[in-house]
XYZ file of N, CA and C in Angstrom:
540
model
N 60.815 -13.283 -32.563
C 60.248 -12.323 -31.662
C 59.574 -11.202 -32.460
N 58.450 -10.703 -31.930
C 57.703 -9.663 -32.633
C 58.244 -8.303 -32.224
N 58.489 -7.504 -33.199
C 58.986 -6.150 -33.009
C 57.828 -5.270 -32.519
N 58.073 -4.396 -31.488
C 57.035 -3.521 -30.937
C 56.473 -2.578 -31.995
N 57.298 -2.079 -32.875
C 56.835 -1.173 -33.937
C 55.917 -1.923 -34.889
N 56.276 -3.162 -35.208
C 55.455 -3.968 -36.103
C 54.099 -4.284 -35.447
N 54.107 -4.562 -34.129
C 52.895 -4.850 -33.381
C 51.972 -3.642 -33.353
N 52.513 -2.446 -33.136
C 51.671 -1.246 -33.118
C 51.102 -0.954 -34.505
N 51.810 -1.347 -35.575
C 51.286 -1.174 -36.931
C 50.115 -2.131 -37.205
N 50.034 -3.254 -36.504
C 48.945 -4.210 -36.677
C 47.717 -3.833 -35.850
N 47.926 -3.178 -34.730
C 46.828 -2.834 -33.832
C 45.883 -1.817 -34.470
N 46.390 -0.804 -35.135
C 45.547 0.237 -35.739
C 44.615 -0.367 -36.804
N 45.109 -1.151 -37.776
C 44.178 -1.756 -38.748
C 43.184 -2.720 -38.085
N 43.627 -3.421 -37.010
C 42.731 -4.329 -36.303
C 41.550 -3.555 -35.696
N 41.810 -2.427 -35.021
C 40.738 -1.619 -34.433
C 39.836 -1.014 -35.503
N 40.400 -0.595 -36.620
C 39.586 -0.054 -37.722
C 38.659 -1.143 -38.264
N 39.172 -2.366 -38.404
C 38.351 -3.481 -38.884
C 37.225 -3.790 -37.903
N 37.522 -3.802 -36.605
C 36.499 -4.075 -35.573
C 35.416 -3.002 -35.605
N 35.790 -1.741 -35.692
C 34.822 -0.643 -35.727
C 33.956 -0.741 -36.977
N 34.562 -1.017 -38.121
C 33.814 -1.142 -39.381
C 32.810 -2.286 -39.309
N 33.243 -3.436 -38.810
C 32.341 -4.590 -38.684
C 31.199 -4.273 -37.723
N 31.467 -3.584 -36.629
C 30.432 -3.207 -35.659
C 29.400 -2.288 -36.296
N 29.849 -1.323 -37.083
C 28.926 -0.397 -37.745
C 28.045 -1.144 -38.735
N 28.622 -2.044 -39.511
C 27.849 -2.819 -40.494
C 26.817 -3.698 -39.796
N 27.221 -4.422 -38.763
C 26.294 -5.292 -38.028
C 25.198 -4.457 -37.367
N 25.548 -3.332 -36.775
C 24.554 -2.445 -36.160
C 23.555 -1.932 -37.186
N 24.035 -1.567 -38.367
C 23.142 -1.095 -39.430
C 22.177 -2.174 -39.878
N 22.668 -3.393 -40.024
C 21.805 -4.507 -40.427
C 20.733 -4.764 -39.375
N 21.117 -4.764 -38.126
C 20.153 -4.970 -37.033
C 19.123 -3.849 -37.021
N 19.562 -2.610 -37.160
C 18.647 -1.469 -37.152
C 17.673 -1.547 -38.318
N 18.126 -1.908 -39.494
C 17.238 -2.024 -40.651
C 16.196 -3.113 -40.442
N 16.574 -4.213 -39.840
C 15.620 -5.291 -39.599
C 14.605 -4.926 -38.528
N 14.990 -4.153 -37.547
C 14.071 -3.754 -36.475
C 13.051 -2.753 -36.989
N 13.472 -1.811 -37.806
C 12.575 -0.737 -38.240
C 11.801 -1.084 -39.503
N 11.972 -2.286 -40.065
C 11.235 -2.663 -41.261
C 9.759 -2.800 -40.916
N 8.924 -2.070 -41.636
C 7.486 -2.050 -41.377
C 6.831 -3.212 -42.128
N 5.949 -3.966 -41.467
C 5.295 -5.071 -42.160
C 4.280 -4.581 -43.195
N 3.947 -5.465 -44.119
C 2.921 -5.192 -45.122
C 1.672 -5.963 -44.731
N 0.508 -5.347 -44.943
C -0.778 -5.983 -44.688
C -1.451 -6.188 -46.036
N -1.540 -7.454 -46.462
C -2.113 -7.783 -47.769
C -3.558 -8.235 -47.570
N -4.494 -7.446 -48.090
C -5.914 -7.743 -47.974
C -6.386 -8.422 -49.255
N -6.784 -9.696 -49.136
C -7.303 -10.458 -50.263
C -8.821 -10.310 -50.251
N -9.332 -9.590 -51.239
C -10.757 -9.258 -51.305
C -11.437 -10.063 -52.404
N -12.726 -10.429 -52.199
C -13.452 -11.094 -53.283
C -13.485 -10.184 -54.516
N -13.454 -10.790 -55.696
C -13.453 -10.044 -56.952
C -14.553 -8.978 -56.951
N -14.163 -7.722 -57.248
C -15.123 -6.626 -57.361
C -15.645 -6.097 -56.037
N -15.065 -6.515 -54.916
C -15.555 -6.090 -53.596
C -15.564 -4.573 -53.485
N -16.673 -4.032 -53.016
C -16.802 -2.617 -52.677
C -17.564 -2.572 -51.357
N -17.043 -1.832 -50.398
C -17.731 -1.709 -49.120
C -16.762 -1.568 -47.966
N -17.317 -1.672 -46.761
C -16.529 -1.519 -45.541
C -15.811 -2.818 -45.198
N -14.559 -2.693 -44.814
C -13.789 -3.801 -44.253
C -13.612 -3.485 -42.776
N -13.894 -4.465 -41.925
C -13.746 -4.288 -40.481
C -12.977 -5.494 -39.936
N -11.792 -5.227 -39.396
C -10.975 -6.290 -38.803
C -10.967 -6.079 -37.296
N -11.373 -7.092 -36.549
C -11.353 -7.036 -35.090
C -10.235 -7.947 -34.615
N -9.313 -7.373 -33.852
C -8.101 -8.073 -33.419
C -8.255 -8.665 -32.021
N -7.354 -9.597 -31.690
C -7.240 -10.224 -30.372
C -8.558 -10.842 -29.911
N -9.174 -11.621 -30.799
C -10.433 -12.284 -30.495
C -10.189 -13.776 -30.283
N -10.318 -14.254 -29.036
C -10.092 -15.680 -28.763
C -11.031 -16.550 -29.595
N -10.519 -17.692 -30.013
C -11.339 -18.631 -30.767
C -11.327 -18.411 -32.271
N -10.684 -17.373 -32.737
C -10.597 -17.108 -34.167
C -9.165 -17.355 -34.628
N -8.975 -17.661 -35.916
C -7.620 -17.976 -36.381
C -6.707 -16.745 -36.417
N -5.410 -17.011 -36.247
C -4.407 -15.955 -36.406
C -4.272 -15.636 -37.892
N -3.811 -14.429 -38.189
C -3.551 -14.064 -39.583
C -2.391 -14.900 -40.107
N -2.477 -15.290 -41.371
C -1.353 -15.978 -42.000
C -0.248 -14.953 -42.200
N 0.995 -15.426 -42.172
C 2.124 -14.521 -42.320
C 3.146 -15.130 -43.264
N 3.566 -14.345 -44.253
C 4.622 -14.725 -45.185
C 5.743 -13.712 -45.024
N 6.819 -14.113 -44.370
C 7.933 -13.228 -44.027
C 7.390 -12.024 -43.260
N 7.475 -10.814 -43.810
C 7.009 -9.595 -43.112
C 5.643 -9.140 -43.628
N 4.844 -10.072 -44.187
C 3.537 -9.733 -44.750
C 2.442 -10.508 -44.030
N 1.452 -9.771 -43.497
C 0.266 -10.373 -42.902
C -0.780 -10.533 -43.999
N -1.446 -11.689 -44.043
C -2.434 -11.988 -45.071
C -3.828 -11.946 -44.433
N -4.692 -11.102 -44.982
C -6.075 -10.975 -44.525
C -6.974 -11.541 -45.617
N -7.641 -12.654 -45.351
C -8.583 -13.228 -46.311
C -9.971 -12.686 -45.956
N -10.353 -11.609 -46.635
C -11.583 -10.889 -46.303
C -12.779 -11.605 -46.946
N -13.785 -11.973 -46.133
C -14.981 -12.619 -46.689
C -15.873 -11.581 -47.388
N -16.882 -12.028 -48.133
C -17.783 -11.082 -48.816
C -18.459 -10.088 -47.877
N -18.638 -10.451 -46.597
C -19.251 -9.519 -45.631
C -18.320 -8.365 -45.282
N -17.013 -8.531 -45.505
C -16.035 -7.501 -45.150
C -15.606 -7.566 -43.696
N -16.224 -8.427 -42.895
C -15.906 -8.518 -41.462
C -14.989 -9.712 -41.201
N -13.906 -9.437 -40.482
C -12.902 -10.452 -40.198
C -12.491 -10.338 -38.738
N -12.420 -11.477 -38.050
C -11.965 -11.514 -36.660
C -10.738 -12.405 -36.580
N -9.764 -12.001 -35.737
C -8.515 -12.741 -35.628
C -7.963 -12.642 -34.213
N -7.157 -13.625 -33.840
C -6.467 -13.567 -32.551
C -5.206 -12.710 -32.647
N -4.784 -12.376 -33.861
C -3.558 -11.584 -34.050
C -3.725 -10.180 -33.489
N -2.576 -9.561 -33.151
C -2.574 -8.180 -32.668
C -2.541 -7.212 -33.834
N -3.011 -6.006 -33.598
C -2.978 -4.946 -34.597
C -1.577 -4.335 -34.606
N -0.937 -4.355 -35.769
C 0.404 -3.807 -35.941
C 0.348 -2.844 -37.119
N 0.934 -1.648 -36.989
C 0.891 -0.719 -38.111
C 1.803 -1.177 -39.234
N 1.446 -0.764 -40.439
C 2.226 -1.123 -41.616
C 1.543 -0.659 -42.879
N 2.112 -1.030 -44.002
C 1.619 -0.649 -45.317
C 0.498 -1.591 -45.744
N -0.545 -1.025 -46.372
C -1.675 -1.825 -46.835
C -1.600 -2.028 -48.342
N -1.910 -3.257 -48.768
C -2.002 -3.595 -50.187
C -3.339 -4.303 -50.381
N -4.114 -3.843 -51.379
C -5.401 -4.463 -51.679
C -5.269 -5.311 -52.933
N -5.800 -6.532 -52.855
C -5.720 -7.458 -53.989
C -7.077 -8.139 -54.148
N -7.586 -8.125 -55.391
C -8.801 -8.870 -55.693
C -8.426 -10.308 -56.026
N -9.235 -11.253 -55.536
C -9.034 -12.669 -55.836
C -10.107 -13.065 -56.845
N -9.652 -13.446 -58.041
C -10.569 -13.898 -59.086
C -11.150 -15.253 -58.690
N -12.257 -15.647 -59.315
C -12.882 -16.929 -58.990
C -11.961 -18.108 -59.263
N -11.037 -17.951 -60.232
C -10.098 -19.035 -60.531
C -8.854 -18.993 -59.640
N -8.832 -18.056 -58.653
C -7.721 -17.985 -57.713
C -6.628 -16.996 -58.088
N -6.690 -16.426 -59.302
C -5.681 -15.437 -59.696
C -5.805 -14.195 -58.818
N -4.656 -13.582 -58.518
C -4.612 -12.372 -57.699
C -4.404 -11.173 -58.607
N -5.261 -10.157 -58.466
C -5.176 -8.936 -59.263
C -4.995 -7.765 -58.292
N -3.808 -7.146 -58.320
C -3.550 -6.013 -57.427
C -4.389 -4.818 -57.873
N -5.039 -4.177 -56.914
C -5.860 -3.008 -57.215
C -4.926 -1.856 -57.563
N -5.155 -1.198 -58.707
C -4.265 -0.098 -59.117
C -4.206 1.001 -58.061
N -3.041 1.608 -57.937
C -2.861 2.663 -56.934
C -3.009 4.061 -57.529
N -3.274 4.165 -58.842
C -3.401 5.496 -59.442
C -4.734 6.156 -59.108
N -5.714 5.383 -58.616
C -6.991 5.929 -58.161
C -7.154 5.531 -56.702
N -7.366 6.499 -55.804
C -7.531 6.142 -54.388
C -8.745 5.231 -54.185
N -8.502 4.079 -53.571
C -9.578 3.122 -53.322
C -9.780 2.824 -51.839
N -8.973 3.424 -50.974
C -9.130 3.245 -49.528
C -9.576 4.583 -48.951
N -10.721 4.570 -48.274
C -11.270 5.803 -47.698
C -11.724 5.535 -46.266
N -11.744 6.577 -45.469
C -12.288 6.489 -44.118
C -11.545 5.525 -43.223
N -10.253 5.347 -43.468
C -9.473 4.402 -42.675
C -9.320 4.906 -41.252
N -9.536 4.012 -40.292
C -9.360 4.382 -38.898
C -9.229 3.158 -38.022
N -8.722 3.373 -36.837
C -8.632 2.308 -35.846
C -9.346 2.764 -34.585
N -9.851 1.812 -33.841
C -10.492 2.124 -32.568
C -10.128 1.024 -31.582
N -10.327 1.283 -30.340
C -10.033 0.330 -29.279
C -9.902 1.069 -27.973
N -9.467 0.379 -26.958
C -9.286 1.022 -25.661
C -10.151 0.381 -24.607
N -10.595 1.195 -23.667
C -11.408 0.670 -22.586
C -12.170 1.771 -21.886
N -13.049 1.352 -20.992
C -13.865 2.286 -20.231
C -13.929 1.789 -18.800
N -13.673 2.677 -17.870
C -13.728 2.319 -16.459
C -15.149 2.222 -15.953
N -15.393 1.208 -15.138
C -16.714 1.027 -14.546
C -16.786 1.655 -13.168
N -17.949 1.617 -12.537
C -18.145 2.269 -11.232
C -17.347 1.637 -10.091
N -16.946 0.376 -10.227
C -16.241 -0.306 -9.146
C -14.784 -0.576 -9.496
N -14.214 0.220 -10.384
C -12.807 0.098 -10.727
C -12.485 -0.915 -11.808
N -13.487 -1.685 -12.242
C -13.205 -2.627 -13.322
C -13.115 -1.876 -14.648
N -12.409 -2.458 -15.607
C -12.241 -1.818 -16.912
C -12.846 -2.717 -17.980
N -13.751 -2.146 -18.770
C -14.313 -2.855 -19.912
C -13.427 -2.541 -21.103
N -12.794 -3.580 -21.662
C -11.875 -3.384 -22.782
C -12.624 -3.524 -24.088
N -12.416 -2.569 -24.991
C -12.954 -2.645 -26.334
C -11.847 -3.175 -27.236
N -12.155 -4.138 -28.079
C -11.110 -4.711 -28.932
C -10.606 -3.703 -29.963
N -9.338 -3.870 -30.365
C -8.794 -3.043 -31.436
C -9.490 -3.423 -32.729
N -9.890 -2.393 -33.500
C -10.536 -2.609 -34.788
C -9.896 -1.712 -35.827
N -9.778 -2.237 -37.011
C -9.359 -1.472 -38.178
C -10.548 -1.443 -39.119
N -10.950 -0.254 -39.559
C -12.039 -0.133 -40.521
C -11.597 0.769 -41.665
N -12.031 0.422 -42.857
C -11.801 1.280 -44.017
C -12.779 0.880 -45.109
N -12.986 1.804 -46.032
C -13.904 1.573 -47.143
C -13.095 1.321 -48.403
N -13.491 0.305 -49.162
C -12.852 0.004 -50.450
C -13.823 0.411 -51.547
N -13.387 1.310 -52.391
C -14.215 1.763 -53.512
C -13.782 3.152 -53.944
N -14.497 3.698 -54.899
C -14.199 5.057 -55.359
C -14.645 6.059 -54.316
N -14.208 7.286 -54.454
C -14.614 8.331 -53.507
C -16.127 8.522 -53.541
N -16.717 8.454 -54.729
C -18.170 8.612 -54.855
C -18.907 7.489 -54.116
N -18.444 6.245 -54.268
C -19.049 5.117 -53.553
C -18.910 5.293 -52.050
N -17.755 5.791 -51.615
C -17.522 6.012 -50.191
C -18.479 7.061 -49.639
N -18.663 8.162 -50.379
C -19.574 9.225 -49.916
C -21.006 8.702 -49.772
N -21.446 7.881 -50.720
C -22.781 7.286 -50.629
C -22.858 6.387 -49.393
N -21.837 5.571 -49.161
C -21.812 4.676 -47.996
C -21.805 5.469 -46.692
N -21.090 6.583 -46.664
C -21.054 7.412 -45.442
C -22.431 7.966 -45.125
N -23.214 8.262 -46.144
C -24.573 8.755 -45.933
C -25.474 7.716 -45.305
N -25.126 6.437 -45.413
C -25.924 5.356 -44.843
C -25.516 5.017 -43.416
N -24.430 5.620 -42.911
C -23.980 5.348 -41.550
C -24.911 6.030 -40.552
N -25.107 5.444 -39.353
C -25.995 6.044 -38.347
C -25.586 7.471 -37.986
N -24.300 7.722 -37.820
C -23.810 9.074 -37.531
C -22.585 9.277 -38.403
N -22.600 10.312 -39.219
C -21.456 10.563 -40.083
C -20.322 11.153 -39.264
N -19.127 10.589 -39.397
C -17.981 11.099 -38.672
C -17.688 12.533 -39.094
N -17.983 12.876 -40.347
C -17.700 14.226 -40.829
C -18.643 15.244 -40.202
N -19.870 14.827 -39.823
C -20.848 15.775 -39.291
C -20.892 15.813 -37.769
N -20.120 14.959 -37.137
C -20.146 14.892 -35.676
C -19.565 16.166 -35.073
N -20.287 16.764 -34.165
C -19.794 17.930 -33.445
C -19.858 17.584 -31.956
N -18.707 17.602 -31.315
C -18.674 17.311 -29.880
C -19.122 18.546 -29.119
N -19.973 18.349 -28.136
C -20.526 19.473 -27.386
C -20.113 19.415 -25.923
N -18.898 19.013 -25.670
C -18.419 18.950 -24.299
C -18.706 17.613 -23.641
N -19.467 16.750 -24.278
C -19.728 15.416 -23.745
C -18.677 14.472 -24.290
N -18.494 13.334 -23.627
C -17.545 12.326 -24.086
C -18.296 11.282 -24.909
N -17.767 10.945 -26.036
C -18.378 9.951 -26.905
C -17.441 8.772 -27.040
N -18.014 7.582 -27.133
C -17.240 6.361 -27.301
C -17.563 5.791 -28.676
N -16.559 5.244 -29.318
C -16.747 4.614 -30.612
C -16.965 3.130 -30.388
N -18.072 2.619 -30.865
C -18.348 1.193 -30.742
C -18.878 0.731 -32.098
N -18.054 0.009 -32.836
C -18.417 -0.360 -34.200
C -18.488 0.900 -35.025
N -19.566 1.056 -35.770
C -19.750 2.262 -36.566
C -20.636 3.278 -35.856
N -21.188 2.907 -34.707
C -22.143 3.772 -34.018
C -21.450 4.591 -32.939
N -21.807 5.835 -32.869
C -21.324 6.680 -31.782
C -22.451 6.827 -30.785
N -22.127 6.727 -29.511
C -23.163 6.907 -28.512
C -22.605 7.735 -27.374
N -23.478 8.398 -26.682
C -23.086 9.213 -25.539
C -22.735 8.266 -24.407
N -21.492 8.333 -23.943
C -21.014 7.430 -22.889
C -21.759 7.644 -21.575
N -22.396 8.785 -21.404
C -23.100 9.074 -20.160
C -24.493 8.499 -20.114
N -25.019 8.031 -21.225
C -26.380 7.507 -21.283
C -26.310 6.035 -21.625
N -26.939 5.196 -20.828
C -26.938 3.739 -21.099
C -28.346 3.253 -21.302
């Protein structure tokens, strides 16, 4: 027969063990949920210019995924379309040599400039909504190269002054939403 005193001595360590295991399992689950994915951009050797990724485009391939890393195989044009959704995360730039070797772009010199996302929609006169696809755009190159490229844009984002009108972002061009 089990002694009541002996039984109460077993219950306390049992509850401590259950609580400890629950905390450990909860921590593991929380760490896995909050882990931010990595976005690995594979660029042609020496690529300098704008990268534009358009998401949720039917008929285009999904991004490749290795564990928590999305792989972007950027063509020489810098424009990429995918059926995948836009998810925030850390960006890594890698040059692909002609022989297939991967060379990570050094992080001691900033090489990503003008990074931004756009998307959303616009309501029409009869209640319909025109959806604009999510896009990620950024410039790969030195700050000097980026400044030169910004000068070639139709409207510089740095020089834009809103005058009480609503503007919509469509690609790299800004246009007055009130004028069609």
